[in-house]
Short mmCIF file of C-alpha atoms in Angstrom, two decimals:
data_model
loop_
_atom_site.label_atom_id
_atom_site.label_comp_id
_atom_site.label_asym_id
_atom_site.label_seq_id
_atom_site.Cartn_x
_atom_site.Cartn_y
_atom_site.Cartn_z
CA UNK A 1 112.06 56.86 -35.30
CA UNK A 2 110.09 56.22 -38.46
CA UNK A 3 110.31 59.39 -40.49
CA UNK A 4 107.56 59.45 -43.14
CA UNK A 5 108.65 59.50 -46.74
CA UNK A 6 106.87 61.77 -49.24
CA UNK A 7 104.39 59.09 -50.29
CA UNK A 8 103.48 58.43 -46.68
CA UNK A 9 103.04 62.15 -46.06
CA UNK A 10 100.76 62.41 -49.08
CA UNK A 11 98.77 59.39 -47.90
CA UNK A 12 98.44 60.93 -44.44
CA UNK A 13 97.02 64.18 -45.87
CA UNK A 14 94.68 62.22 -48.16
CA UNK A 15 93.23 60.43 -45.13
CA UNK A 16 91.88 63.77 -43.84
CA UNK A 17 90.07 64.77 -47.05
CA UNK A 18 86.41 63.81 -46.76
CA UNK A 19 83.85 62.73 -49.32
CA UNK A 20 82.44 65.68 -51.26
CA UNK A 21 85.29 68.09 -50.49
CA UNK A 22 86.29 70.73 -53.05
CA UNK A 23 90.07 70.70 -52.94
CA UNK A 24 92.98 72.54 -54.52
CA UNK A 25 96.34 70.78 -54.36
CA UNK A 26 99.28 73.14 -54.78
CA UNK A 27 102.10 72.37 -57.18
CA UNK A 28 104.98 70.18 -56.06
CA UNK A 29 104.58 67.81 -53.13
CA UNK A 30 100.83 68.50 -52.52
CA UNK A 31 100.03 67.25 -56.04
CA UNK A 32 101.01 63.77 -54.81
CA UNK A 33 98.03 63.72 -52.45
CA UNK A 34 95.78 63.01 -55.46
CA UNK A 35 97.45 59.60 -55.86
CA UNK A 36 96.27 58.54 -52.40
CA UNK A 37 92.67 59.73 -52.38
CA UNK A 38 90.54 56.63 -51.78
CA UNK A 39 88.56 55.56 -54.82
CA UNK A 40 85.37 55.16 -52.83
CA UNK A 41 85.19 58.88 -52.01
CA UNK A 42 84.02 61.47 -54.54
CA UNK A 43 86.36 64.43 -54.11
CA UNK A 44 86.42 67.44 -56.45
CA UNK A 45 89.90 68.62 -57.42
CA UNK A 46 90.10 72.22 -58.60
CA UNK A 47 92.96 73.64 -60.64
CA UNK A 48 93.45 77.40 -60.65
CA UNK A 49 93.79 77.59 -64.43
CA UNK A 50 90.13 76.79 -64.82
CA UNK A 51 88.95 73.27 -64.17
CA UNK A 52 86.94 71.44 -61.55
CA UNK A 53 86.78 67.67 -61.52
CA UNK A 54 90.39 67.18 -62.51
CA UNK A 55 91.35 63.60 -63.28
CA UNK A 56 94.70 61.81 -63.41
CA UNK A 57 97.43 62.24 -66.00
CA UNK A 58 96.43 61.01 -69.46
CA UNK A 59 97.81 57.85 -71.01
CA UNK A 60 100.95 58.42 -73.10
CA UNK A 61 99.94 59.82 -76.48
CA UNK A 62 96.63 61.15 -75.11
CA UNK A 63 98.04 64.48 -73.87
CA UNK A 64 96.16 67.64 -74.89
CA UNK A 65 98.19 70.89 -74.66
CA UNK A 66 94.96 72.75 -73.92
CA UNK A 67 94.08 70.51 -70.96
CA UNK A 68 96.69 71.18 -68.29
CA UNK A 69 96.92 71.77 -64.54
CA UNK A 70 98.40 74.68 -62.61
CA UNK A 71 101.84 73.13 -62.96
CA UNK A 72 101.28 73.12 -66.75
CA UNK A 73 101.31 69.32 -66.86
CA UNK A 74 98.76 67.44 -69.03
CA UNK A 75 95.76 66.17 -67.06
CA UNK A 76 92.29 64.77 -67.77
CA UNK A 77 88.79 65.87 -66.85
CA UNK A 78 86.42 63.51 -65.06
CA UNK A 79 82.87 63.00 -66.32
CA UNK A 80 80.95 65.82 -64.65
CA UNK A 81 83.97 68.10 -64.60
CA UNK A 82 83.91 71.57 -66.14
CA UNK A 83 85.98 74.51 -67.36
CA UNK A 84 85.76 78.19 -66.41
CA UNK A 85 87.73 81.40 -66.77
CA UNK A 86 90.29 82.83 -64.37
CA UNK A 87 88.04 85.29 -62.57
CA UNK A 88 85.60 82.49 -61.71
CA UNK A 89 88.44 80.23 -60.70
CA UNK A 90 89.82 82.71 -58.19
CA UNK A 91 86.33 83.61 -57.00
CA UNK A 92 86.10 79.96 -55.97
CA UNK A 93 89.13 80.48 -53.75
CA UNK A 94 88.67 84.01 -52.49
CA UNK A 95 84.94 83.53 -52.04
CA UNK A 96 85.48 80.68 -49.60
CA UNK A 97 83.94 78.00 -51.82
CA UNK A 98 86.91 75.65 -51.67
CA UNK A 99 86.91 73.44 -48.60
CA UNK A 100 90.58 72.55 -48.52
CA UNK A 101 93.79 73.84 -50.03
CA UNK A 102 97.06 71.94 -49.55
CA UNK A 103 100.26 73.92 -50.09
CA UNK A 104 103.99 73.48 -49.75
CA UNK A 105 106.01 75.94 -47.69
CA UNK A 106 109.44 77.40 -47.02
CA UNK A 107 108.29 78.34 -43.52
CA UNK A 108 105.13 78.33 -41.43
CA UNK A 109 104.81 80.20 -38.15
CA UNK A 110 103.21 78.66 -35.09
CA UNK A 111 100.28 81.06 -35.42
CA UNK A 112 99.70 80.16 -39.06
CA UNK A 113 101.62 82.69 -41.16
CA UNK A 114 102.78 81.15 -44.43
CA UNK A 115 105.92 81.87 -46.48
CA UNK A 116 106.09 79.91 -49.71
CA UNK A 117 106.55 82.25 -52.69
CA UNK A 118 109.86 84.05 -52.48
CA UNK A 119 113.19 83.51 -50.80
CA UNK A 120 113.89 87.23 -50.88
CA UNK A 121 117.40 86.55 -52.14
CA UNK A 122 118.95 89.48 -54.02
CA UNK A 123 118.79 88.85 -57.74
CA UNK A 124 116.00 86.30 -57.50
CA UNK A 125 113.18 87.07 -59.95
CA UNK A 126 110.03 87.04 -57.85
CA UNK A 127 107.03 85.02 -58.99
CA UNK A 128 103.87 84.59 -56.96
CA UNK A 129 101.28 82.95 -59.20
CA UNK A 130 98.19 81.92 -57.27
CA UNK A 131 99.98 81.30 -53.96
CA UNK A 132 98.60 84.32 -52.11
CA UNK A 133 95.04 83.71 -53.27
CA UNK A 134 95.21 80.04 -52.33
CA UNK A 135 96.70 80.75 -48.92
CA UNK A 136 93.86 82.94 -47.73
CA UNK A 137 90.97 81.63 -49.80
CA UNK A 138 90.08 78.10 -48.78
CA UNK A 139 88.06 77.26 -45.68
CA UNK A 140 90.98 75.12 -44.49
CA UNK A 141 94.52 75.84 -45.65
CA UNK A 142 96.84 72.92 -44.93
CA UNK A 143 100.57 72.73 -45.45
CA UNK A 144 102.69 69.68 -46.11
CA UNK A 145 106.45 69.95 -45.84
CA UNK A 146 109.48 68.31 -44.32
CA UNK A 147 109.83 69.66 -40.79
CA UNK A 148 113.54 70.43 -41.14
CA UNK A 149 115.63 71.91 -43.91
CA UNK A 150 118.55 69.92 -45.27
CA UNK A 151 120.68 71.94 -42.86
CA UNK A 152 118.49 70.79 -39.95
CA UNK A 153 116.70 74.08 -39.36
CA UNK A 154 113.03 73.94 -38.45
CA UNK A 155 110.60 75.23 -41.07
CA UNK A 156 107.99 75.57 -38.35
CA UNK A 157 109.07 78.82 -36.69
CA UNK A 158 108.03 81.45 -34.19
CA UNK A 159 108.19 84.16 -36.88
CA UNK A 160 108.76 83.64 -40.59
CA UNK A 161 111.93 85.22 -41.92
CA UNK A 162 111.04 84.72 -45.60
CA UNK A 163 108.56 87.14 -47.22
CA UNK A 164 105.00 86.19 -46.27
CA UNK A 165 102.40 84.71 -48.57
CA UNK A 166 99.51 85.12 -46.15
CA UNK A 167 98.91 85.99 -42.52
CA UNK A 168 97.41 83.54 -39.99
CA UNK A 169 95.99 81.36 -42.72
CA UNK A 170 97.43 77.87 -42.09
CA UNK A 171 95.40 75.66 -39.76
CA UNK A 172 97.40 72.44 -39.89
CA UNK A 173 100.87 71.33 -40.98
CA UNK A 174 101.68 67.77 -42.02
CA UNK A 175 105.37 66.94 -41.80
CA UNK A 176 107.55 63.87 -42.00
CA UNK A 177 107.85 63.78 -38.21
CA UNK A 178 104.58 65.13 -36.83
CA UNK A 179 101.28 66.82 -37.55
CA UNK A 180 100.70 70.21 -35.93
CA UNK A 181 97.59 72.32 -35.45
CA UNK A 182 98.33 76.05 -35.48
CA UNK A 183 96.54 79.02 -34.02
CA UNK A 184 96.71 82.03 -31.77
CA UNK A 185 97.94 79.81 -28.91
CA UNK A 186 100.82 78.46 -30.99
CA UNK A 187 101.50 74.99 -32.34
CA UNK A 188 99.98 71.86 -30.85
CA UNK A 189 101.20 68.38 -31.69
CA UNK A 190 98.40 66.24 -33.07
CA UNK A 191 100.47 63.21 -34.03
CA UNK A 192 104.07 62.10 -33.99
CA UNK A 193 105.90 59.25 -35.64
CA UNK A 194 106.77 56.32 -33.41
CA UNK A 195 109.81 56.81 -31.24
CA UNK A 196 109.52 60.59 -31.02
CA UNK A 197 108.57 62.58 -27.93
CA UNK A 198 107.27 66.11 -27.49
CA UNK A 199 110.64 66.97 -25.97
CA UNK A 200 112.40 65.68 -29.08
CA UNK A 201 110.15 67.82 -31.27
CA UNK A 202 110.72 70.89 -29.10
CA UNK A 203 114.44 70.38 -29.36
CA UNK A 204 114.36 69.91 -33.14
CA UNK A 205 112.16 72.95 -33.71
CA UNK A 206 113.36 75.15 -30.88
CA UNK A 207 109.72 75.81 -30.06
CA UNK A 208 107.64 75.36 -26.96
CA UNK A 209 105.18 72.70 -28.05
CA UNK A 210 102.05 71.41 -26.40
CA UNK A 211 100.25 68.20 -27.14
CA UNK A 212 96.83 68.56 -28.72
CA UNK A 213 93.97 67.00 -26.81
CA UNK A 214 94.00 63.87 -28.92
CA UNK A 215 97.61 63.39 -29.86
CA UNK A 216 98.47 59.95 -31.17
CA UNK A 217 101.10 58.08 -33.14
CA UNK A 218 100.90 58.44 -36.94
CA UNK B 1 76.09 93.90 -92.30
CA UNK B 2 78.38 93.67 -89.32
CA UNK B 3 81.39 91.52 -90.00
CA UNK B 4 84.17 91.53 -87.40
CA UNK B 5 86.16 88.84 -89.17
CA UNK B 6 89.51 89.74 -90.73
CA UNK B 7 90.90 87.59 -93.53
CA UNK B 8 94.32 89.26 -93.19
CA UNK B 9 95.89 88.85 -89.76
CA UNK B 10 98.30 91.71 -90.51
CA UNK B 11 95.38 94.08 -91.08
CA UNK B 12 93.89 93.00 -87.76
CA UNK B 13 96.94 94.26 -85.83
CA UNK B 14 97.72 97.23 -88.11
CA UNK B 15 96.66 99.93 -85.63
CA UNK B 16 98.62 98.64 -82.63
CA UNK B 17 100.93 101.51 -81.76
CA UNK B 18 104.21 102.25 -79.98
CA UNK B 19 103.69 102.34 -76.23
CA UNK B 20 100.39 100.44 -76.34
CA UNK B 21 99.23 98.32 -73.41
CA UNK B 22 98.30 94.85 -74.57
CA UNK B 23 96.63 92.01 -72.68
CA UNK B 24 97.68 88.60 -73.93
CA UNK B 25 95.67 85.54 -72.97
CA UNK B 26 97.15 82.22 -72.02
CA UNK B 27 98.34 80.22 -69.05
CA UNK B 28 101.72 78.99 -70.14
CA UNK B 29 101.22 77.96 -73.74
CA UNK B 30 97.53 76.99 -73.33
CA UNK B 31 95.50 79.79 -74.88
CA UNK B 32 98.53 81.75 -76.09
CA UNK B 33 97.57 83.55 -79.37
CA UNK B 34 100.86 82.80 -81.13
CA UNK B 35 99.71 83.84 -84.61
CA UNK B 36 98.42 87.25 -83.51
CA UNK B 37 101.69 87.83 -81.68
CA UNK B 38 103.69 86.83 -84.77
CA UNK B 39 101.69 89.36 -86.78
CA UNK B 40 102.41 91.98 -84.13
CA UNK B 41 106.13 91.19 -84.22
CA UNK B 42 106.09 91.68 -88.00
CA UNK B 43 105.01 95.27 -87.32
CA UNK B 44 107.77 97.50 -86.03
CA UNK B 45 106.12 98.72 -82.84
CA UNK B 46 107.77 98.70 -79.45
CA UNK B 47 107.75 100.05 -75.89
CA UNK B 48 104.78 97.78 -75.25
CA UNK B 49 103.30 97.02 -71.84
CA UNK B 50 102.24 93.38 -71.73
CA UNK B 51 99.63 92.11 -69.28
CA UNK B 52 99.64 88.32 -69.15
CA UNK B 53 99.83 85.56 -66.55
CA UNK B 54 103.39 84.59 -67.45
CA UNK B 55 106.28 86.41 -69.07
CA UNK B 56 106.75 84.01 -71.94
CA UNK B 57 107.45 80.30 -72.24
CA UNK B 58 110.01 78.87 -74.62
CA UNK B 59 110.37 80.63 -77.95
CA UNK B 60 106.85 81.43 -79.17
CA UNK B 61 104.14 83.90 -78.16
CA UNK B 62 105.03 86.42 -75.45
CA UNK B 63 108.56 84.98 -75.32
CA UNK B 64 109.08 85.84 -79.00
CA UNK B 65 107.76 89.36 -78.45
CA UNK B 66 110.20 89.86 -75.59
CA UNK B 67 113.05 88.31 -77.57
CA UNK B 68 112.32 90.80 -80.37
CA UNK B 69 112.85 93.64 -77.90
CA UNK B 70 109.36 95.10 -78.17
CA UNK B 71 108.38 94.95 -74.51
CA UNK B 72 109.28 97.58 -71.91
CA UNK B 73 107.00 96.45 -69.09
CA UNK B 74 105.34 93.22 -68.01
CA UNK B 75 102.44 92.98 -65.58
CA UNK B 76 102.07 89.32 -64.61
CA UNK B 77 101.81 86.85 -61.75
CA UNK B 78 104.44 84.25 -62.59
CA UNK B 79 107.38 85.39 -64.72
CA UNK B 80 110.08 83.03 -63.49
CA UNK B 81 109.88 79.55 -64.97
CA UNK B 82 112.27 76.98 -66.32
CA UNK B 83 111.63 78.22 -69.87
CA UNK B 84 111.33 81.99 -69.32
CA UNK B 85 114.92 82.67 -70.43
CA UNK B 86 114.07 85.54 -72.79
CA UNK B 87 112.29 87.44 -70.03
CA UNK B 88 114.96 86.58 -67.46
CA UNK B 89 117.75 87.98 -69.68
CA UNK B 90 115.95 91.25 -70.49
CA UNK B 91 114.82 91.72 -66.90
CA UNK B 92 118.30 91.16 -65.49
CA UNK B 93 119.68 93.59 -68.10
CA UNK B 94 117.28 96.21 -66.76
CA UNK B 95 115.44 96.45 -70.07
CA UNK B 96 112.05 95.32 -68.79
CA UNK B 97 110.10 96.62 -65.84
CA UNK B 98 108.11 94.02 -63.88
CA UNK B 99 104.91 94.57 -61.93
CA UNK B 100 104.17 91.38 -60.03
CA UNK B 101 100.50 90.79 -59.19
CA UNK B 102 99.01 87.78 -57.38
CA UNK B 103 97.14 85.74 -59.97
CA UNK B 104 93.69 86.17 -58.47
CA UNK B 105 94.23 89.90 -58.06
CA UNK B 106 95.35 90.07 -61.68
CA UNK B 107 92.11 88.38 -62.76
CA UNK B 108 89.99 90.54 -60.44
CA UNK B 109 91.64 93.78 -61.55
CA UNK B 110 91.18 92.87 -65.22
CA UNK B 111 87.58 91.94 -64.56
CA UNK B 112 87.05 95.20 -62.63
CA UNK B 113 88.25 97.19 -65.63
CA UNK B 114 85.89 95.30 -67.91
CA UNK B 115 83.03 95.78 -65.49
CA UNK B 116 83.58 99.51 -65.07
CA UNK B 117 84.48 99.38 -61.37
CA UNK B 118 86.67 102.11 -59.89
CA UNK B 119 88.64 99.78 -57.63
CA UNK B 120 88.32 96.62 -55.59
CA UNK B 121 89.12 95.58 -52.02
CA UNK B 122 90.82 92.19 -52.07
CA UNK B 123 92.01 90.07 -49.13
CA UNK B 124 94.79 88.55 -51.25
CA UNK B 125 98.23 89.87 -50.47
CA UNK B 126 97.28 91.71 -47.29
CA UNK B 127 100.31 92.10 -45.04
CA UNK B 128 102.77 90.96 -47.72
CA UNK B 129 105.48 92.64 -49.80
CA UNK B 130 103.06 92.92 -52.72
CA UNK B 131 100.70 95.15 -50.74
CA UNK B 132 103.36 97.47 -49.34
CA UNK B 133 102.34 101.12 -49.52
CA UNK B 134 98.82 100.27 -50.63
CA UNK B 135 95.66 101.51 -48.96
CA UNK B 136 93.94 98.95 -46.73
CA UNK B 137 90.59 98.68 -45.03
CA UNK B 138 89.03 96.39 -42.46
CA UNK B 139 85.52 95.37 -43.46
CA UNK B 140 83.46 93.18 -41.12
CA UNK B 141 86.64 92.30 -39.24
CA UNK B 142 88.55 91.14 -42.29
CA UNK B 143 91.52 92.96 -43.85
CA UNK B 144 91.56 94.06 -47.48
CA UNK B 145 93.92 95.84 -49.87
CA UNK B 146 92.69 98.48 -52.31
CA UNK B 147 93.64 97.53 -55.86
CA UNK B 148 92.88 99.45 -59.04
CA UNK B 149 91.54 98.04 -62.31
CA UNK B 150 93.87 96.97 -65.10
CA UNK B 151 92.61 97.87 -68.56
CA UNK B 152 94.47 97.90 -71.86
CA UNK B 153 94.43 99.36 -75.33
CA UNK B 154 94.27 95.91 -76.91
CA UNK B 155 93.65 92.29 -75.94
CA UNK B 156 94.99 89.41 -78.01
CA UNK B 157 93.24 86.18 -77.13
CA UNK B 158 92.75 82.67 -78.49
CA UNK B 159 89.41 80.90 -78.74
CA UNK B 160 88.19 77.77 -80.48
CA UNK B 161 85.35 79.15 -82.62
CA UNK B 162 83.89 82.54 -83.33
CA UNK B 163 81.29 84.09 -85.58
CA UNK B 164 81.23 87.37 -87.49
CA UNK B 165 79.53 89.12 -84.56
CA UNK B 166 82.43 88.17 -82.28
CA UNK B 167 80.73 85.51 -80.15
CA UNK B 168 83.32 83.05 -78.86
CA UNK B 169 83.65 79.58 -77.40
CA UNK B 170 86.94 78.26 -76.07
CA UNK B 171 88.85 75.01 -75.75
CA UNK B 172 89.28 73.46 -72.31
CA UNK B 173 91.83 75.22 -70.06
CA UNK B 174 92.91 77.43 -72.97
CA UNK B 175 89.97 79.62 -71.90
CA UNK B 176 91.79 81.00 -68.81
CA UNK B 177 92.12 84.81 -69.13
CA UNK B 178 90.41 85.16 -72.52
CA UNK B 179 86.88 86.09 -71.42
CA UNK B 180 87.93 88.74 -68.88
CA UNK B 181 90.62 90.27 -71.07
CA UNK B 182 88.07 90.58 -73.88
CA UNK B 183 85.96 92.68 -71.50
CA UNK B 184 88.80 94.86 -70.26
CA UNK B 185 90.51 96.03 -73.46
CA UNK B 186 89.38 98.88 -75.71
CA UNK B 187 89.95 96.66 -78.74
CA UNK B 188 89.88 92.87 -78.49
CA UNK B 189 91.33 90.63 -81.19
CA UNK B 190 90.42 86.96 -81.04
CA UNK B 191 92.17 84.32 -83.07
CA UNK B 192 90.03 81.23 -83.57
CA UNK B 193 90.48 77.88 -85.25
CA UNK B 194 87.24 78.34 -87.15
CA UNK B 195 84.81 81.13 -88.00
CA UNK B 196 81.32 79.66 -88.11
CA UNK B 197 78.06 81.13 -89.50
CA UNK B 198 75.80 83.17 -87.22
CA UNK B 199 73.58 80.81 -85.26
CA UNK B 200 76.02 77.92 -85.42
CA UNK B 201 77.18 78.60 -81.86
CA UNK B 202 74.56 77.46 -79.37
CA UNK B 203 73.53 80.71 -77.62
CA UNK B 204 73.34 78.77 -74.35
CA UNK B 205 77.04 77.95 -74.49
CA UNK B 206 78.53 81.16 -75.88
CA UNK B 207 81.23 82.08 -73.35
CA UNK B 208 82.19 85.55 -74.59
CA UNK B 209 79.34 87.61 -76.04
CA UNK B 210 80.31 89.43 -79.21
CA UNK B 211 79.97 92.88 -77.63
CA UNK B 212 83.38 92.30 -76.00
CA UNK B 213 85.14 91.38 -79.26
CA UNK B 214 86.03 93.76 -82.09
CA UNK B 215 88.03 91.53 -84.46
CA UNK B 216 88.04 87.82 -85.22
CA UNK B 217 90.79 86.12 -87.21
CA UNK B 218 90.77 82.50 -88.29
CA UNK B 219 94.12 80.73 -88.05
CA UNK B 220 94.94 77.15 -88.93
CA UNK B 221 94.49 74.92 -85.90
CA UNK B 222 98.00 73.93 -84.90
CA UNK B 223 98.50 72.04 -81.67
CA UNK B 224 100.91 73.82 -79.35
CA UNK B 225 103.70 71.82 -77.76
CA UNK B 226 102.79 70.06 -74.52
CA UNK B 227 102.98 72.25 -71.43
CA UNK B 228 106.44 72.90 -70.16
CA UNK B 229 107.86 74.63 -67.15
CA UNK B 230 106.55 74.64 -63.62
CA UNK B 231 104.18 77.34 -62.56
CA UNK B 232 101.39 78.33 -60.32
#
């Protein structure tokens, strides 16, 4: 089977982001989606630390320490972009003004619970940042992650065992093997990579899986 | 004549007392009022409660305050980063108490204090560890957590320009928590790169009206090091 690499996963998510969407890309893997947004679509990237209309990384030597993204990396602002304070920034999320938020995850449950902020390990210093606000704020919260851990355990689960970030908030999960829609009825397979069957996916995840109405190969 | 500008940064922080609660602006190093914090460190006050997004990055700002042993409690959203070693050490030694607050709730609770609200109902954190034991309510079919305002005795913030009435404009994403912290603290100190004459700031683009600012200190504009450490 043709497992997607991280670039291909990012490109797959980018395909689903329409013209005119207001989008927050979480730190880590979701940030890569920006590299695959088609140039002929105007898409507004929001960063929680107070900018809308975020552009790509600056040229070497052009970095401004006061112009950074949520991951504290130097970025640029597109013409037409703007700055705002933190309360406005999170009002954009919580108030349902963002169309799409793409997040990474430790685990996602088949009914859309998200765990992505804390492993719960003893001694770990917890840090949450904007994860909980992002999870529940956008009109569509999407997750991108590898389907299996390095140990082969499914990160799509019946019930999350890590501490939750948000309840029933994730609508779709993009993985290296398949795309799933989530909801009260459980997970439905929207797409799979070539050479994979629903039975294979059920075996890998240990979950009863149904095919969405329009399942197709990625 | 009302003149909120202070020529001496030490005089601006002279009344900060042991046990004070202090909001400190900044997201990572962007907007961190390093010079005000250095002036605070030069004073021998401790047992401080710090309200800030992070718990210090690298060696300057909040990190330096923690390193100096002046902080007994931190209220923040994202303490653990690759360069938060001073916080990590004090926290693991049991010397600093941590109250972890989701970032949007932190902003909303600070804003609520500044706006004189008694509490807020927020959907963020519902059903998670960070809402355990807190009052909840279902409004129009959606679940919310009751959260109380966060005010402070002082706010230390960084802006780009100010005038002697305390009006402020900021620089790019260094704005972050500055405007809402200015509203929420009893006494707000703003360090700016430049104090300009009254009328020099376009009233249409003033971000923080002077009513929220009690002291303005000009410091030499020194670019902070490029952002470091991962964070949300």
